GROMACS .gro file of C-alpha atoms in nm:
model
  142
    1UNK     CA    1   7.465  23.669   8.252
    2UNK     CA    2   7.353  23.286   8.157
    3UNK     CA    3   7.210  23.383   7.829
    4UNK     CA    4   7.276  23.773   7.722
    5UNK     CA    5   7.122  23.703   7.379
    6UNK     CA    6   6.788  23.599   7.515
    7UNK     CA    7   6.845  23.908   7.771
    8UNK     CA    8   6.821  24.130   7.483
    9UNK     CA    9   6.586  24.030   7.291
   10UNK     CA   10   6.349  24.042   7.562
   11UNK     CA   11   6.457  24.343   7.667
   12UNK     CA   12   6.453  24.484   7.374
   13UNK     CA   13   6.032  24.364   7.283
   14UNK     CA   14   5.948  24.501   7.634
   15UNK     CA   15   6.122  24.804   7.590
   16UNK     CA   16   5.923  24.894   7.247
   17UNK     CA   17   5.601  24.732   7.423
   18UNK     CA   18   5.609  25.010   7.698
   19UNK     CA   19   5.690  25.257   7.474
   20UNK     CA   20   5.384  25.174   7.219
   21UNK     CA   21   5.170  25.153   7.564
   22UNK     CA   22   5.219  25.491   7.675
   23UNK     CA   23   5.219  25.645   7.300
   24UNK     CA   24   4.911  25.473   7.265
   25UNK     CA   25   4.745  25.612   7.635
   26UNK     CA   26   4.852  25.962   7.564
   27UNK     CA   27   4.682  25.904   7.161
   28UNK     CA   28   4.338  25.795   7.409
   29UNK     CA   29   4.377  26.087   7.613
   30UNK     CA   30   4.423  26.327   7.330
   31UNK     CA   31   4.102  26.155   7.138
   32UNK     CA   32   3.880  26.000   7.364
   33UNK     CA   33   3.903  26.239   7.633
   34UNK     CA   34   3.959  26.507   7.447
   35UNK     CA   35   4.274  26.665   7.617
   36UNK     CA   36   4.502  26.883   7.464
   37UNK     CA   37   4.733  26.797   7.220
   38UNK     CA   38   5.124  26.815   7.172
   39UNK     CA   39   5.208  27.204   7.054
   40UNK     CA   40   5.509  27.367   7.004
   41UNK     CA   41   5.567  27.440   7.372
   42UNK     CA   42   5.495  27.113   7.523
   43UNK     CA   43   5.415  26.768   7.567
   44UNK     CA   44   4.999  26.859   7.616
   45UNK     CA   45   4.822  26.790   7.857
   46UNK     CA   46   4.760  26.420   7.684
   47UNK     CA   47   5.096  26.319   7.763
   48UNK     CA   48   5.118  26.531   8.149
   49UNK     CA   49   4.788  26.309   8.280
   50UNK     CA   50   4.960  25.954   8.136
   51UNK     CA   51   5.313  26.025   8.289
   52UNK     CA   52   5.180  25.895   8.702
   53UNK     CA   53   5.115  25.557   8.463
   54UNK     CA   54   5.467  25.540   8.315
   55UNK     CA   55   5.627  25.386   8.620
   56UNK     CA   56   5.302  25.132   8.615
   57UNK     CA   57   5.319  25.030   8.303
   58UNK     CA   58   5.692  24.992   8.362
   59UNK     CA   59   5.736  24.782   8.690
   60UNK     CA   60   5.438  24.542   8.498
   61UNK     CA   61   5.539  24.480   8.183
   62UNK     CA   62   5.945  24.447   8.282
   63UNK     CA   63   5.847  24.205   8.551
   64UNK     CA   64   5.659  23.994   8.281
   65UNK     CA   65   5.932  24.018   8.061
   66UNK     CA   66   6.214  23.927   8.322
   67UNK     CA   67   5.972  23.627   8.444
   68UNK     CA   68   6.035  23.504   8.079
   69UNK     CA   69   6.378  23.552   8.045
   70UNK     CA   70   6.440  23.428   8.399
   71UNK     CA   71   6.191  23.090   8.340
   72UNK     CA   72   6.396  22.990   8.025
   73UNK     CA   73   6.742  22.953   8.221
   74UNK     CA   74   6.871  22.676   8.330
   75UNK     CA   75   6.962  22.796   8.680
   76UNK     CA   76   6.745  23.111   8.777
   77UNK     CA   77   6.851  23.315   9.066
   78UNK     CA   78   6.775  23.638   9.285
   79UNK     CA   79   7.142  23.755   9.187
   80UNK     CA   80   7.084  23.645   8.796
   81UNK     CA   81   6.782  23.841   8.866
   82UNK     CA   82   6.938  24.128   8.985
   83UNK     CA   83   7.259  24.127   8.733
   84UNK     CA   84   6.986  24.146   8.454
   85UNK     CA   85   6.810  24.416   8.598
   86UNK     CA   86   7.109  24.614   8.634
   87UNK     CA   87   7.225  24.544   8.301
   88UNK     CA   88   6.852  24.624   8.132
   89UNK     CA   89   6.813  24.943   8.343
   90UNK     CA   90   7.227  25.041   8.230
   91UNK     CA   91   7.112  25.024   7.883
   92UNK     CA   92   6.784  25.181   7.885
   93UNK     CA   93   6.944  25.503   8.094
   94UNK     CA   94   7.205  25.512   7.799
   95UNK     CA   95   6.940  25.437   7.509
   96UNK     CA   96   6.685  25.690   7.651
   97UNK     CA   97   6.968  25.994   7.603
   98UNK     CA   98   6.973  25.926   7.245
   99UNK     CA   99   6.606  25.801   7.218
  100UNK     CA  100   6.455  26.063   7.380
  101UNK     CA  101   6.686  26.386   7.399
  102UNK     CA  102   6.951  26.350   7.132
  103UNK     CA  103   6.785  26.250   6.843
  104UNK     CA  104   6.470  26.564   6.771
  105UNK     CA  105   6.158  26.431   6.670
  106UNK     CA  106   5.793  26.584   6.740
  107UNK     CA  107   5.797  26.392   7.101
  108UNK     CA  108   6.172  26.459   7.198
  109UNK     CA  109   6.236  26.624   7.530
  110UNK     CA  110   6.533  26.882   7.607
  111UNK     CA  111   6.750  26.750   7.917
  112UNK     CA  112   6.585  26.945   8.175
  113UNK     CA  113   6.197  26.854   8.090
  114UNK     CA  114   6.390  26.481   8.071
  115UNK     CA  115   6.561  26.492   8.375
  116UNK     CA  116   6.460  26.739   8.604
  117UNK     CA  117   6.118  26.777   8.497
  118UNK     CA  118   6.002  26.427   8.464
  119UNK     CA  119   6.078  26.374   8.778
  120UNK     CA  120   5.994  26.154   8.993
  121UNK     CA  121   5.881  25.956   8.713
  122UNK     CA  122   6.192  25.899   8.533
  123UNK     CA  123   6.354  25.778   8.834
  124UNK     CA  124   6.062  25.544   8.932
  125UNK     CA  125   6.076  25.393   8.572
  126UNK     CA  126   6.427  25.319   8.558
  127UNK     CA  127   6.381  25.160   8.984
  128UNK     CA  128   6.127  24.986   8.852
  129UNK     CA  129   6.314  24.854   8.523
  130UNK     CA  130   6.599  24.770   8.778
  131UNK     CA  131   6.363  24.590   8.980
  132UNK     CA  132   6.167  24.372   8.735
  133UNK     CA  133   6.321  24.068   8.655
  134UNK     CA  134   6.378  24.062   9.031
  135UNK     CA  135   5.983  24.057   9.104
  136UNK     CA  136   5.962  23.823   8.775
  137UNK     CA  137   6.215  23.584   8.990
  138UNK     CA  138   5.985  23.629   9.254
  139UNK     CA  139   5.668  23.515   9.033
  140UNK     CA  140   5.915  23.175   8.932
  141UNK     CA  141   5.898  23.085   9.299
  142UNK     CA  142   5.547  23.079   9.311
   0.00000   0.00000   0.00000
C-alpha cells in the first residue's frame, strides 16, 4: 500500500459517514414516516425498510472515498485499487464483529440477525466496500 496512513484515515471518515447515513435514514423513517420504532425484539420496521439502501449508500460513498485516497498517490493503479479495497473490506469484516455484535448497545445485532439474517445485504456491503476504490480508480481515468 503507497500510503496506509492516508488509507486509514479515509477509511476510517467513510466508514463513520455511512454509518451516520443509515442511522440518520432509519431516524427519517421512524419520524417522518412514521414507522415503527426499535423495541425489545427487533430492529423496527425503521431500520427493515432502510437495509435494501445499505449496500447503496455503501458502493457510493466508498467509491468517493477511494477516488480520494487513490487521486492523492503518486502512482494510482487498478491493483493499488484493488489491494486497498481488500485491505478496507478485511478491516471492516473484523471491526463490524466487535462494532456491531460484540459490544451490546440498543442497535447491536446477535450473530444470526448479523449474518444470516442480514443477508444479502451484509454481503453486498462488504462486495461493494471491496469494490470501491476500484470504481473510484475508475472515476481517476475519466
Amino acid at each position: 500500500m503507497q500510503n496506509f496512513g492516508m488509507s486509514m484515515l479515509w477509511f476510517w471518515i467513510c466508514y463513520f459517514l455511512v454509518t451516520l447515513v443509515g442511522i440518520l435514514h432509519t431516524v427519517f423513517n421512524i419520524y417522518v414516516l412514521h414507522t415503527k420504532p426499535t423495541d425489545a425484539h427487533s430492529m423496527g420496521d425503521g431500520y427493515e425498510k432502510n437495509k435494501p439502501w445499505h449496500p447503496l449508500y455503501h458502493i457510493i460513498l466508498f467509491s468517493l472515498f477511494g477516488y480520494l485516497y487513490l487521486n492523492g498517490l503518486p502512482a494510482p493503479s487498478l491493483g493499488q485499487a484493488l489491494l486497498t479495497g481488500a485491505v478496507w473490506a478485511g478491516i471492516c469484516i473484523v471491526f463490524d464483529v466487535f462494532g456491531w455484535v460484540i459490544i451490546r448497545h440498543p442497535w447491536s445485532l446477535s450473530f444470526r440477525e448479523f449474518y444470516i439474517d442480514y443477508q444479502p445485504y451484509i454481503s453486498l456491503i462488504y462486495l461493494a466496500i471491496f469494490l470501491g476504490p476500484a470504481a473510484g480508480y475508475g472515476l481517476l481515468l475519466l
